[in-house]
PDB file of C-alpha atoms in Angstrom:
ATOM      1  CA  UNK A   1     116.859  96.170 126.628  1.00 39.00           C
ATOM      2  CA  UNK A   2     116.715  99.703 127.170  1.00 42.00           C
ATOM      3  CA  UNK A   3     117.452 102.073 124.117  1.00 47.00           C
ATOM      4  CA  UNK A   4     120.199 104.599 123.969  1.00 46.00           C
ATOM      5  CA  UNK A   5     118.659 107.858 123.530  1.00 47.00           C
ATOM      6  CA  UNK A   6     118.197 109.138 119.815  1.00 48.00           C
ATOM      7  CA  UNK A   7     119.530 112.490 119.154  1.00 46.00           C
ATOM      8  CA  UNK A   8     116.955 114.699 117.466  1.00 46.00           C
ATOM      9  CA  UNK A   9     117.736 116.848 114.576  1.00 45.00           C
ATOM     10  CA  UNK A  10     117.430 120.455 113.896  1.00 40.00           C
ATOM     11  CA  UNK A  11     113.530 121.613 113.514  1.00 36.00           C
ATOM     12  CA  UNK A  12     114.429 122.741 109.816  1.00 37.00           C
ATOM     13  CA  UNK A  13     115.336 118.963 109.096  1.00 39.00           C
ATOM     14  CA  UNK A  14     112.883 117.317 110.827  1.00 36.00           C
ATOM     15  CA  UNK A  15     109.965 119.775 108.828  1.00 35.00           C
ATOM     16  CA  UNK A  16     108.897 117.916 105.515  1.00 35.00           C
ATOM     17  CA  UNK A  17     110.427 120.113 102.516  1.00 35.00           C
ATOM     18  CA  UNK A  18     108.550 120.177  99.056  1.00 34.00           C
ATOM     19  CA  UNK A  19     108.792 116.758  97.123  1.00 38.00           C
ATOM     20  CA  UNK A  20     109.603 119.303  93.632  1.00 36.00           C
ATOM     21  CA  UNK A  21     108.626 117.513  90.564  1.00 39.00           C
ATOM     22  CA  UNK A  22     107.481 114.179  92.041  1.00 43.00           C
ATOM     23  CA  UNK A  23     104.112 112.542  92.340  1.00 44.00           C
ATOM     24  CA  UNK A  24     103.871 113.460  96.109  1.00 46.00           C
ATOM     25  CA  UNK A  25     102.074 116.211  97.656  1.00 41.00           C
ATOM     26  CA  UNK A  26     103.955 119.088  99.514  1.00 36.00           C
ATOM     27  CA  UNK A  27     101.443 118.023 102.606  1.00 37.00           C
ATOM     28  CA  UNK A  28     102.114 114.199 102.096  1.00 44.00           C
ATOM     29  CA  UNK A  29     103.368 114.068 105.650  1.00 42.00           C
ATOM     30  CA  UNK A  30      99.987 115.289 107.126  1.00 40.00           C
ATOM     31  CA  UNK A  31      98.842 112.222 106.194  1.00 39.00           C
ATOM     32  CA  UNK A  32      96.786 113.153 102.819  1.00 39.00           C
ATOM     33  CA  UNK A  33      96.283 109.905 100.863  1.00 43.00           C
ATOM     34  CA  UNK A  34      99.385 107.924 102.796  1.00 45.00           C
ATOM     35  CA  UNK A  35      96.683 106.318 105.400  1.00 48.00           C
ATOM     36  CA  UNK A  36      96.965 102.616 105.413  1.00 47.00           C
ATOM     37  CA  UNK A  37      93.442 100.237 104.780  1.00 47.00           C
ATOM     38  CA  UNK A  38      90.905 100.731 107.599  1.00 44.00           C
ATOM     39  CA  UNK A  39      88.282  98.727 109.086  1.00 46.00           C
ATOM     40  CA  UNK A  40      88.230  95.533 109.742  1.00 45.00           C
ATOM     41  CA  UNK A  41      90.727  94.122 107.681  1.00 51.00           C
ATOM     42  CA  UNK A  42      93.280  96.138 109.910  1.00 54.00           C
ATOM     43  CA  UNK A  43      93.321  93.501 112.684  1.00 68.00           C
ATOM     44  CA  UNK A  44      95.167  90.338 111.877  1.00 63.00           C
ATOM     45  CA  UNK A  45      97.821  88.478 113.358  1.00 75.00           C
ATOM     46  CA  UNK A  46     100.704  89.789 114.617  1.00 89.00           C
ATOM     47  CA  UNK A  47     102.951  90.163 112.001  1.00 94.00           C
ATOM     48  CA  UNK A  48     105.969  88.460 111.170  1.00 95.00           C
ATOM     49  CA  UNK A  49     108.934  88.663 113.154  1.00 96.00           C
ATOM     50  CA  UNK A  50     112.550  88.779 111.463  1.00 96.00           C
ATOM     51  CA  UNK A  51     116.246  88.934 112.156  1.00 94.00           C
ATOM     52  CA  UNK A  52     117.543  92.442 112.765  1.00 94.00           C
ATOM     53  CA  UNK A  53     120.532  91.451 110.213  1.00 93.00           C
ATOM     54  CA  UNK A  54     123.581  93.379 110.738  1.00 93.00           C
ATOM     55  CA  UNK A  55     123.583  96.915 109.890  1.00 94.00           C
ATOM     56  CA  UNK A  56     120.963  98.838 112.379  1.00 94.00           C
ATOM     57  CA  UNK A  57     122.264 101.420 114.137  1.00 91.00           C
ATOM     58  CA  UNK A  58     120.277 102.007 117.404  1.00 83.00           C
ATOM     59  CA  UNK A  59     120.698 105.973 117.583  1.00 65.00           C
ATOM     60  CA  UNK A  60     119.331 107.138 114.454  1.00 64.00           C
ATOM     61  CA  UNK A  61     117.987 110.732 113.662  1.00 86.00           C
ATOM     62  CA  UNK A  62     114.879 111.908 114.595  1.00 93.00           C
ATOM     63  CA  UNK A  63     113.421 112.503 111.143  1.00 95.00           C
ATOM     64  CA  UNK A  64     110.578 111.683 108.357  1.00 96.00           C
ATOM     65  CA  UNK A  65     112.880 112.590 104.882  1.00 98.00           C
ATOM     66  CA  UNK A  66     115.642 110.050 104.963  1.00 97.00           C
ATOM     67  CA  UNK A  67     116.684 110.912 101.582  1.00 97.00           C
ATOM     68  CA  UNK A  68     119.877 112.919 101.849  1.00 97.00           C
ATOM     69  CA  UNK A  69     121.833 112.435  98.596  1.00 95.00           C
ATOM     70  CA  UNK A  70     120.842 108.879  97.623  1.00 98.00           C
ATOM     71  CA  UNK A  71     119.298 109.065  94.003  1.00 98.00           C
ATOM     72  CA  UNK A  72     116.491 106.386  93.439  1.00 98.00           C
ATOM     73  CA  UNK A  73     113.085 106.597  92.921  1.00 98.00           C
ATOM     74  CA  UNK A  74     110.953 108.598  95.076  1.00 98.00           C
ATOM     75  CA  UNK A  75     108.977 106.434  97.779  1.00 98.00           C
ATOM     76  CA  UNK A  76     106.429 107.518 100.557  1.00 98.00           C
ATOM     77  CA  UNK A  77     106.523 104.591 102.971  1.00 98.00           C
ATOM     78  CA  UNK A  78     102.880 104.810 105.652  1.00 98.00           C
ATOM     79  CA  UNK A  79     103.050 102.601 108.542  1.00 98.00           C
ATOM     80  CA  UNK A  80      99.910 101.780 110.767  1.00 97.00           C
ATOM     81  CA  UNK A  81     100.878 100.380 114.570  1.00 97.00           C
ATOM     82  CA  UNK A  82      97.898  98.588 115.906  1.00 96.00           C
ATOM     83  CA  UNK A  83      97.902  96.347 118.852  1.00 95.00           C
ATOM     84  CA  UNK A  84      97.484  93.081 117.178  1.00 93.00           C
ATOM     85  CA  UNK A  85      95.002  91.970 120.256  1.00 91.00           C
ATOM     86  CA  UNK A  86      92.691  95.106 120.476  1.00 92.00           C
ATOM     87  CA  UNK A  87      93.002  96.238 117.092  1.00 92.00           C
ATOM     88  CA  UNK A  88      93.744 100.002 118.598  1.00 94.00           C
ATOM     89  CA  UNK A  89      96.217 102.559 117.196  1.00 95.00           C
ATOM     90  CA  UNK A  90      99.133 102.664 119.218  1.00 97.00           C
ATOM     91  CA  UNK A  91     100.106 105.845 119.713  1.00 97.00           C
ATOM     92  CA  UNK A  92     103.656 107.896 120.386  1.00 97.00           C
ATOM     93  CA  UNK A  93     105.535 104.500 119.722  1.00 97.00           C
ATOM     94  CA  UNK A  94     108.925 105.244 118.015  1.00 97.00           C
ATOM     95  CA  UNK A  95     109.140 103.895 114.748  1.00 97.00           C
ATOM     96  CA  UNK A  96     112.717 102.960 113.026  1.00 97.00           C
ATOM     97  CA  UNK A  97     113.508 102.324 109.390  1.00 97.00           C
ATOM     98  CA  UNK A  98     116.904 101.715 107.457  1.00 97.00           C
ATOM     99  CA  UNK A  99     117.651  99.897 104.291  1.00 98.00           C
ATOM    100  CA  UNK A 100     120.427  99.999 101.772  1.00 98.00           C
ATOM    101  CA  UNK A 101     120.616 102.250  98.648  1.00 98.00           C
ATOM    102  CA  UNK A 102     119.628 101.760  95.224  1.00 98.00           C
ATOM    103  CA  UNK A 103     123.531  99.530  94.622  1.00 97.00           C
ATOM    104  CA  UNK A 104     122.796  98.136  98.007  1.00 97.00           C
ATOM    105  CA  UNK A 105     125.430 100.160  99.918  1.00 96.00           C
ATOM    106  CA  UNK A 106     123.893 100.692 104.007  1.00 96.00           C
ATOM    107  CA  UNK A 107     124.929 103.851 105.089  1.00 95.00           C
ATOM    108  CA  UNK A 108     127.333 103.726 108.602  1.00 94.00           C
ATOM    109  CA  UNK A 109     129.218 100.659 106.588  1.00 94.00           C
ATOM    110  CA  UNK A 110     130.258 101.805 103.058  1.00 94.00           C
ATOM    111  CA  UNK A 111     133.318  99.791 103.786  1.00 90.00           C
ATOM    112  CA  UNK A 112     131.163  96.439 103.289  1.00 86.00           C
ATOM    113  CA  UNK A 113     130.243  97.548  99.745  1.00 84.00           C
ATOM    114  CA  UNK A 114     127.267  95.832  98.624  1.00 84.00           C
ATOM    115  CA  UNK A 115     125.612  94.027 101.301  1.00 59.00           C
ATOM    116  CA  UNK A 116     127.874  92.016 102.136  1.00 51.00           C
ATOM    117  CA  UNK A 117     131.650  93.280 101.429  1.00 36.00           C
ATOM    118  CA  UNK A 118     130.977  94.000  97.899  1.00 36.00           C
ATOM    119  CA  UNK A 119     133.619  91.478  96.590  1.00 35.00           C
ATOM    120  CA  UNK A 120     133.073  88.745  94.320  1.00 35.00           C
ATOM    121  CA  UNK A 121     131.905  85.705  95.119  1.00 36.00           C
ATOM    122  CA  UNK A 122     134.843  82.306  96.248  1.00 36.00           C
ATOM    123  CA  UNK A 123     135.594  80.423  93.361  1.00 36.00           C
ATOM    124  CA  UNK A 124     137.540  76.897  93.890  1.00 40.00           C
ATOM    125  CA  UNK A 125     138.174  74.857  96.649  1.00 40.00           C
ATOM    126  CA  UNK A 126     140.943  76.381  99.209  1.00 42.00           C
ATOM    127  CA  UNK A 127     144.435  74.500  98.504  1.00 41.00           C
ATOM    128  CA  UNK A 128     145.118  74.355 102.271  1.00 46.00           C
ATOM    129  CA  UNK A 129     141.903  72.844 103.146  1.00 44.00           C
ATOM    130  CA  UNK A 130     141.942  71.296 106.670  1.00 47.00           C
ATOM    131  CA  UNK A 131     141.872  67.212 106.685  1.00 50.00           C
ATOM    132  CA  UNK A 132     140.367  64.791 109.203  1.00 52.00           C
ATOM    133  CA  UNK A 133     138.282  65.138 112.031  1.00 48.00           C
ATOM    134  CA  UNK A 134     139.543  67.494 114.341  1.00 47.00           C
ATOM    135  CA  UNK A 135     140.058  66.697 117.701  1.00 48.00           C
ATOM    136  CA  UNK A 136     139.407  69.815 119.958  1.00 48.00           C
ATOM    137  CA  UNK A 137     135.620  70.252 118.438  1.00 44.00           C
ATOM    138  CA  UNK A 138     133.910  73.025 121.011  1.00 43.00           C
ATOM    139  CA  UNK A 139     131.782  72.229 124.019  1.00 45.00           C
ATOM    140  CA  UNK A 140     129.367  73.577 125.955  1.00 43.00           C
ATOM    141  CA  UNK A 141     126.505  76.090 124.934  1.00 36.00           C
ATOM    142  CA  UNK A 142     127.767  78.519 122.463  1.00 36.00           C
ATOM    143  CA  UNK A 143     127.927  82.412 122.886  1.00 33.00           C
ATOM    144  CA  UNK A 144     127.801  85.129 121.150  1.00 33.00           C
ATOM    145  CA  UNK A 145     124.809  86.708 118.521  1.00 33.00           C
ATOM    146  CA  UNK A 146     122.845  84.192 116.966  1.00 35.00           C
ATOM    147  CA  UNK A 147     123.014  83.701 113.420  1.00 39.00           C
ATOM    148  CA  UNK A 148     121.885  86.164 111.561  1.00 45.00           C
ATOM    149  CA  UNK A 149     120.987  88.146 114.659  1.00 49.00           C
ATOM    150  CA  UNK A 150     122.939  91.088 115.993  1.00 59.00           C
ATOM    151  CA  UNK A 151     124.841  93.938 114.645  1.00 69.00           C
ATOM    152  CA  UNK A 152     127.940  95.097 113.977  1.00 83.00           C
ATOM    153  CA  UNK A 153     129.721  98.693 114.965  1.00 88.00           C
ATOM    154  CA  UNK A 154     129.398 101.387 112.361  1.00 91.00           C
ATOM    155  CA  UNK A 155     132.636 101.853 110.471  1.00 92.00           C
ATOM    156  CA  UNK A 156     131.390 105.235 109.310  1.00 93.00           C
ATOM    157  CA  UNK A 157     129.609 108.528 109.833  1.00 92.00           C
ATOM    158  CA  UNK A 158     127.686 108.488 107.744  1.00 94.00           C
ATOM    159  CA  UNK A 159     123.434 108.088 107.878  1.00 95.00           C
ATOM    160  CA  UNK A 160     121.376 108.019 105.052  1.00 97.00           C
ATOM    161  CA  UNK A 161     118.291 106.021 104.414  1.00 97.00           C
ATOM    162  CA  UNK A 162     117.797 105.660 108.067  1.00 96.00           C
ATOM    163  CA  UNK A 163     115.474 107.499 110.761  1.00 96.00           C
ATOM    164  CA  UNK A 164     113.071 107.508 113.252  1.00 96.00           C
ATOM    165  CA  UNK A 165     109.713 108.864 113.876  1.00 96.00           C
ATOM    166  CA  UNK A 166     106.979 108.680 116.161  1.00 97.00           C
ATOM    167  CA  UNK A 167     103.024 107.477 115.473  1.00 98.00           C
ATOM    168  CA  UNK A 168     100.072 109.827 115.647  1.00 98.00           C
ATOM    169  CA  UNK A 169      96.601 109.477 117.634  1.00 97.00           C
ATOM    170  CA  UNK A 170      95.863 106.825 114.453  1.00 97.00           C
ATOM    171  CA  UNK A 171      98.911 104.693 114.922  1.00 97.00           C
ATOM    172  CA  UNK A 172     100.610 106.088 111.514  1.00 98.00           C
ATOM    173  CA  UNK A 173     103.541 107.619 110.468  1.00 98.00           C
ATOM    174  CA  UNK A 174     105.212 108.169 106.704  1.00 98.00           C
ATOM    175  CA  UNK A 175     108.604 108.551 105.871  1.00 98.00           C
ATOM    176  CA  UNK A 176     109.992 109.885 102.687  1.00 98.00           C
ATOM    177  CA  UNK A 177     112.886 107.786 101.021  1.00 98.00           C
ATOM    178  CA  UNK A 178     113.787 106.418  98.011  1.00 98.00           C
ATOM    179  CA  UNK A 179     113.370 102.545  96.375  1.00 98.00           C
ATOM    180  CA  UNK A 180     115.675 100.276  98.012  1.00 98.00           C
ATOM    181  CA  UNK A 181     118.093  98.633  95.867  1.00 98.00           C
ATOM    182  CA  UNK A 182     119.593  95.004  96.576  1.00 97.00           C
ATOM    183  CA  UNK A 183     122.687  92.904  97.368  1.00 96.00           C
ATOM    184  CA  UNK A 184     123.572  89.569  97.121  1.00 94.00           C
ATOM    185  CA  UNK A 185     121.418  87.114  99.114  1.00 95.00           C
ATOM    186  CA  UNK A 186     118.921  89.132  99.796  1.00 96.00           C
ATOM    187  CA  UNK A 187     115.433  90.652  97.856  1.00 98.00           C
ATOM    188  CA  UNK A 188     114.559  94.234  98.284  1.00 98.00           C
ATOM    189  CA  UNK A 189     113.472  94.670 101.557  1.00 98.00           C
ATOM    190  CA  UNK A 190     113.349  97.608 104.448  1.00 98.00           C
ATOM    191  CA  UNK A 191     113.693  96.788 108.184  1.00 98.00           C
ATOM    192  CA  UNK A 192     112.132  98.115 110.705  1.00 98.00           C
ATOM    193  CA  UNK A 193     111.521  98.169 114.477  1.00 97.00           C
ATOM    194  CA  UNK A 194     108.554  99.835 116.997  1.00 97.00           C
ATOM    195  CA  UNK A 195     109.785 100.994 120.085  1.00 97.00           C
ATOM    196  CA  UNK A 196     106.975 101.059 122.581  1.00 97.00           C
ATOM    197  CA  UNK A 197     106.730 102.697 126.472  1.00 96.00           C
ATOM    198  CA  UNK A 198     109.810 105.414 125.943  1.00 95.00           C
ATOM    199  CA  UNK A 199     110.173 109.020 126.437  1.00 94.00           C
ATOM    200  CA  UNK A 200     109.570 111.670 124.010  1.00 93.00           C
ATOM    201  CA  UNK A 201     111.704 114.885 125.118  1.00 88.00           C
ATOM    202  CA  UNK A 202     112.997 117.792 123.365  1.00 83.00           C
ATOM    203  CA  UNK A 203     116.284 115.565 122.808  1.00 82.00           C
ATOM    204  CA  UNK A 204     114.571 112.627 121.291  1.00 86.00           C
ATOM    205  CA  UNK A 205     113.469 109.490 122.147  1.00 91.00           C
ATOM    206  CA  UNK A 206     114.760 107.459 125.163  1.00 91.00           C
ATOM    207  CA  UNK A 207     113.872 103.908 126.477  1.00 92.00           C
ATOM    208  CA  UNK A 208     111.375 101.648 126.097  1.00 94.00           C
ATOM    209  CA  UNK A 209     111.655  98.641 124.413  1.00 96.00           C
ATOM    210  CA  UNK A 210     111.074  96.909 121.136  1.00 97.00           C
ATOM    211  CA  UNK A 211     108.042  95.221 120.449  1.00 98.00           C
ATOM    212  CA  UNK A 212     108.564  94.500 116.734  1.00 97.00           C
ATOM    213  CA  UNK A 213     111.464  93.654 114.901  1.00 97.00           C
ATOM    214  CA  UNK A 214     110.892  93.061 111.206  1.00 97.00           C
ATOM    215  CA  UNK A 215     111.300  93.922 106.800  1.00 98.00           C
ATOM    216  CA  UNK A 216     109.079  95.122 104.647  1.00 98.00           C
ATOM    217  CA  UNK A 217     109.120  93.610 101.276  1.00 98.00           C
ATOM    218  CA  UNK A 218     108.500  94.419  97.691  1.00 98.00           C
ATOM    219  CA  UNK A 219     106.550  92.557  94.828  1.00 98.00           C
ATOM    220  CA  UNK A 220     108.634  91.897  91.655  1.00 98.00           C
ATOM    221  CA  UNK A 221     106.636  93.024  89.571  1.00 98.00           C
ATOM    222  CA  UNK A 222     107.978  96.427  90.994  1.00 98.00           C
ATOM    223  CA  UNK A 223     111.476  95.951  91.643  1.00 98.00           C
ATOM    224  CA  UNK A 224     111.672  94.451  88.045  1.00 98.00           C
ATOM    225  CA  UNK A 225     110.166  97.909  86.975  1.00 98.00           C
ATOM    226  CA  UNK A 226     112.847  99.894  89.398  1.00 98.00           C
ATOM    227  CA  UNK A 227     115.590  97.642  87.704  1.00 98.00           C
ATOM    228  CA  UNK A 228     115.335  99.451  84.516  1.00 97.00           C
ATOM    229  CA  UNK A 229     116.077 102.520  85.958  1.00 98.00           C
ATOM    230  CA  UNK A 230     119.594 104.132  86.813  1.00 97.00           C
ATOM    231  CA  UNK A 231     120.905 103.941  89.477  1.00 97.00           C
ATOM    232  CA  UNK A 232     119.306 100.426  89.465  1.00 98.00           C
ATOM    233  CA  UNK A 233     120.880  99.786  86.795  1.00 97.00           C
ATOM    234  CA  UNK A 234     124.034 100.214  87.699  1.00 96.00           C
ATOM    235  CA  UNK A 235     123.614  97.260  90.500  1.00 96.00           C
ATOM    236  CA  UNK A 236     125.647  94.099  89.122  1.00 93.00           C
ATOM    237  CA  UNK A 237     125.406  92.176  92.225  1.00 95.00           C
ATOM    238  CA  UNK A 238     122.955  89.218  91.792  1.00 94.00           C
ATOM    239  CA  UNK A 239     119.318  89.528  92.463  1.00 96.00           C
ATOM    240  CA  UNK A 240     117.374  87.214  95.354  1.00 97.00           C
ATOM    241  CA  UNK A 241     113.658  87.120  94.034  1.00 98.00           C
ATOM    242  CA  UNK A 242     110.896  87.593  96.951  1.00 98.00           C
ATOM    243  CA  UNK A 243     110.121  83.824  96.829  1.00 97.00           C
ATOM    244  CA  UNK A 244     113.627  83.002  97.233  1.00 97.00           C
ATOM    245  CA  UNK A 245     114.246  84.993  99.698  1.00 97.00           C
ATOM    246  CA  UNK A 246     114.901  83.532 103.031  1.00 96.00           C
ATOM    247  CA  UNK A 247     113.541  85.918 105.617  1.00 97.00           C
ATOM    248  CA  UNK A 248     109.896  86.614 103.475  1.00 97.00           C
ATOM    249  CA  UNK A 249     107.592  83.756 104.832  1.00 96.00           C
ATOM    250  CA  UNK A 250     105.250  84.065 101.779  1.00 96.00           C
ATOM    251  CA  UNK A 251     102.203  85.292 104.087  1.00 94.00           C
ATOM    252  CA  UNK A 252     101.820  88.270 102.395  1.00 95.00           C
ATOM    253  CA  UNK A 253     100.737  91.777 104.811  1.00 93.00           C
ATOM    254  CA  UNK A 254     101.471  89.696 108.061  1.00 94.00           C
ATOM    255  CA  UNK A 255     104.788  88.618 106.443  1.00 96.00           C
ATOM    256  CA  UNK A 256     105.343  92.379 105.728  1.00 97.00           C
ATOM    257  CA  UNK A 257     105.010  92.260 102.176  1.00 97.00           C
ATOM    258  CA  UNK A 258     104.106  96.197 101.191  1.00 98.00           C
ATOM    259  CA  UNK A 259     100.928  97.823  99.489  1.00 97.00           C
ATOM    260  CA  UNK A 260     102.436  99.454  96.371  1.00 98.00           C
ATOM    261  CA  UNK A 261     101.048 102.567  94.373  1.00 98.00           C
ATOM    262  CA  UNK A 262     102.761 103.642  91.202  1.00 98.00           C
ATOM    263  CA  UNK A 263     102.417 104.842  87.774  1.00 98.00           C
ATOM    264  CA  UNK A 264     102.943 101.646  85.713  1.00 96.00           C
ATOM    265  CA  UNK A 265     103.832 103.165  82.987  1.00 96.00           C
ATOM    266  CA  UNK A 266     106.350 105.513  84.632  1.00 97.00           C
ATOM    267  CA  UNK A 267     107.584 103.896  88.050  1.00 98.00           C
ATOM    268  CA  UNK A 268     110.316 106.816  88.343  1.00 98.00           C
ATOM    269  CA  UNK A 269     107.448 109.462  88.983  1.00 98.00           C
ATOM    270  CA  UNK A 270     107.884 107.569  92.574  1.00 98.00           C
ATOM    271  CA  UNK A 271     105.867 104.803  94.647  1.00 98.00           C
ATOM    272  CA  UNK A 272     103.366 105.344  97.721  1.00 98.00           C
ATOM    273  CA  UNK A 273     103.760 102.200  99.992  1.00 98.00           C
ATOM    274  CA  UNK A 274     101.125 101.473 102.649  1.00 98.00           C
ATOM    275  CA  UNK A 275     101.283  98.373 105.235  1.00 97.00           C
ATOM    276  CA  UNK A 276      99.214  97.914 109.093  1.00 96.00           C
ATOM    277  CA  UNK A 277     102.042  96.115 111.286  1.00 96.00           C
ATOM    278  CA  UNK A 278     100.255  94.292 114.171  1.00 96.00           C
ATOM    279  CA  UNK A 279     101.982  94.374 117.338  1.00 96.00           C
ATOM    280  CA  UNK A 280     102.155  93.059 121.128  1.00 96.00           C
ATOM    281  CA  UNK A 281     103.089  95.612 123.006  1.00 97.00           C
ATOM    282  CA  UNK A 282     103.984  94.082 126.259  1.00 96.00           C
ATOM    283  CA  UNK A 283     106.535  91.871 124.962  1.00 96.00           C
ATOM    284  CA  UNK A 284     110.228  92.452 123.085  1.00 97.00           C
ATOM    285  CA  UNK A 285     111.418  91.227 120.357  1.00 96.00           C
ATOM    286  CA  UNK A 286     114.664  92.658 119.311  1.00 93.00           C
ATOM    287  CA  UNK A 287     115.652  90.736 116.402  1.00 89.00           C
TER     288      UNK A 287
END
């Protein structure tokens, strides 16, 4: 699949501002303390692929602060891109993140509310149930996404808490964001994708393909911690706990489960996350 180009932003966006009052250095973004592990523990097995779900938009903004106005607790998220065979940095790939806010509204579909419409939950059985076996059952090989695969159209402008960025000479790039929240079904999670073999140009980044589709995940003894905390808080939907979650497959880094840094006394000062994401880059996997 080739990938619509991504429009770049102005260069006063795209320049890291000061983090004020927060934990995180002014120069975070030059990679003081955000690299990921390094050494030999950096090559493992390609790690985990996952459904795209249905809210990624493919032409993001070029950018490293996805903040905007979402309030949450300040979070540094470092990426490493090695190739999973060579162990090597990959270089200039395009990176993507986007995850809901801290009520677990995606930006581009307020209209769905939390996750997944926002509304409550079915209760009863539907009086006009159908009865019997039905007789014109479908044929054939079905079409259309599969399940839990694809994406739908935006049904709004708007685009926080989601960007792109491209890897330096060491494979890494950080982004500046805020804790994820959740929504019903799901644990706290970010996706992602690595676009490999593209164009940079002054306009952004165009084709290529994806080599990685996946989440990054959060321990609970952390999102327990962020859940005391407005505008956590505030979130009434029901919570999916990482083991119960049914896109985490319990491996840990290679399932994409995050390296967390925080004050444990004081999670709101904000959280550095680290994780290496092994990839093939000569195949696609687009979620």
């Amino acid at each position: 699949m080739t990938r619509r180009k991504v429009v770049a932003v102005g260069a006063g966006a795209v320049a890291a501002a000061g983090l004020g009052g927060s934990v995180f250095a002014a120069n975070a973004f030059a990679g003081e303390k955000t690299d990921t592990s390094s050494g030999a523990e950096d090559c493992y097995k390609l790690t985990s692929e996952t459904v795209e779900g249905p809210y990624y938009i493919d032409a993001d903004k070029i950018r490293r602060d996805v903040t905007e106005d979402r309030e949450g607790i300040p979070l540094l998220l470092a990426v490493k891109v090695i190739d999973s065979e060579t162990c090597r940095p990959i270089r200039n790939a395009a990176v993507d993140i986007w995850h809901c806010d801290a009520v677990g509204v995606y930006s581009g579909y307020e209209d769905q509310g939390n996750g997944d419409g926002g509304g409550p939950a079915p209760t009863g059985a539907p009086t006009d149930a159908p009865t019997g076996t039905p007789t014109d059952a479908p044929t054939g090989t079905p079409t259309g996404p599969p399940p839990g695969g694809g994406h739908q159209e935006p049904t709004d402008d708007e685009r926080y808490l989601r960007g792109t960025w491209r890897t330096d000479r060491h494979g890494q790039v950080t982004f500046r964001t805020v804790f994820p929240g959740w929504y019903r079904g799901r644990c706290v999670h970010i996706h992602t994708k690595v676009h490999v073999d593209g164009e940079w140009t002054d306009a952004g980044y165009e084709g290529g393909h994806a080599c990685h589709t996946g989440q990054f995940f959060f321990d609970e003894e952390s999102v327990l911690a962020s859940a005391e905390l407005e505008p956590y808080v505030s979130n009434a939907a029901e919570r999916t706990t990482l083991d119960e979650d049914t896109i985490y497959d319990g491996s840990g880094t290679q399932g994409g489960l995050l390296r967390l840094r925080y004050d444990k006394k004081d999670i709101a000062k904000g959280v550095r996350a680290t994780i290496t994401v092994g990839v093939d880059p000569e195949t696609s996997n687009n979620g």
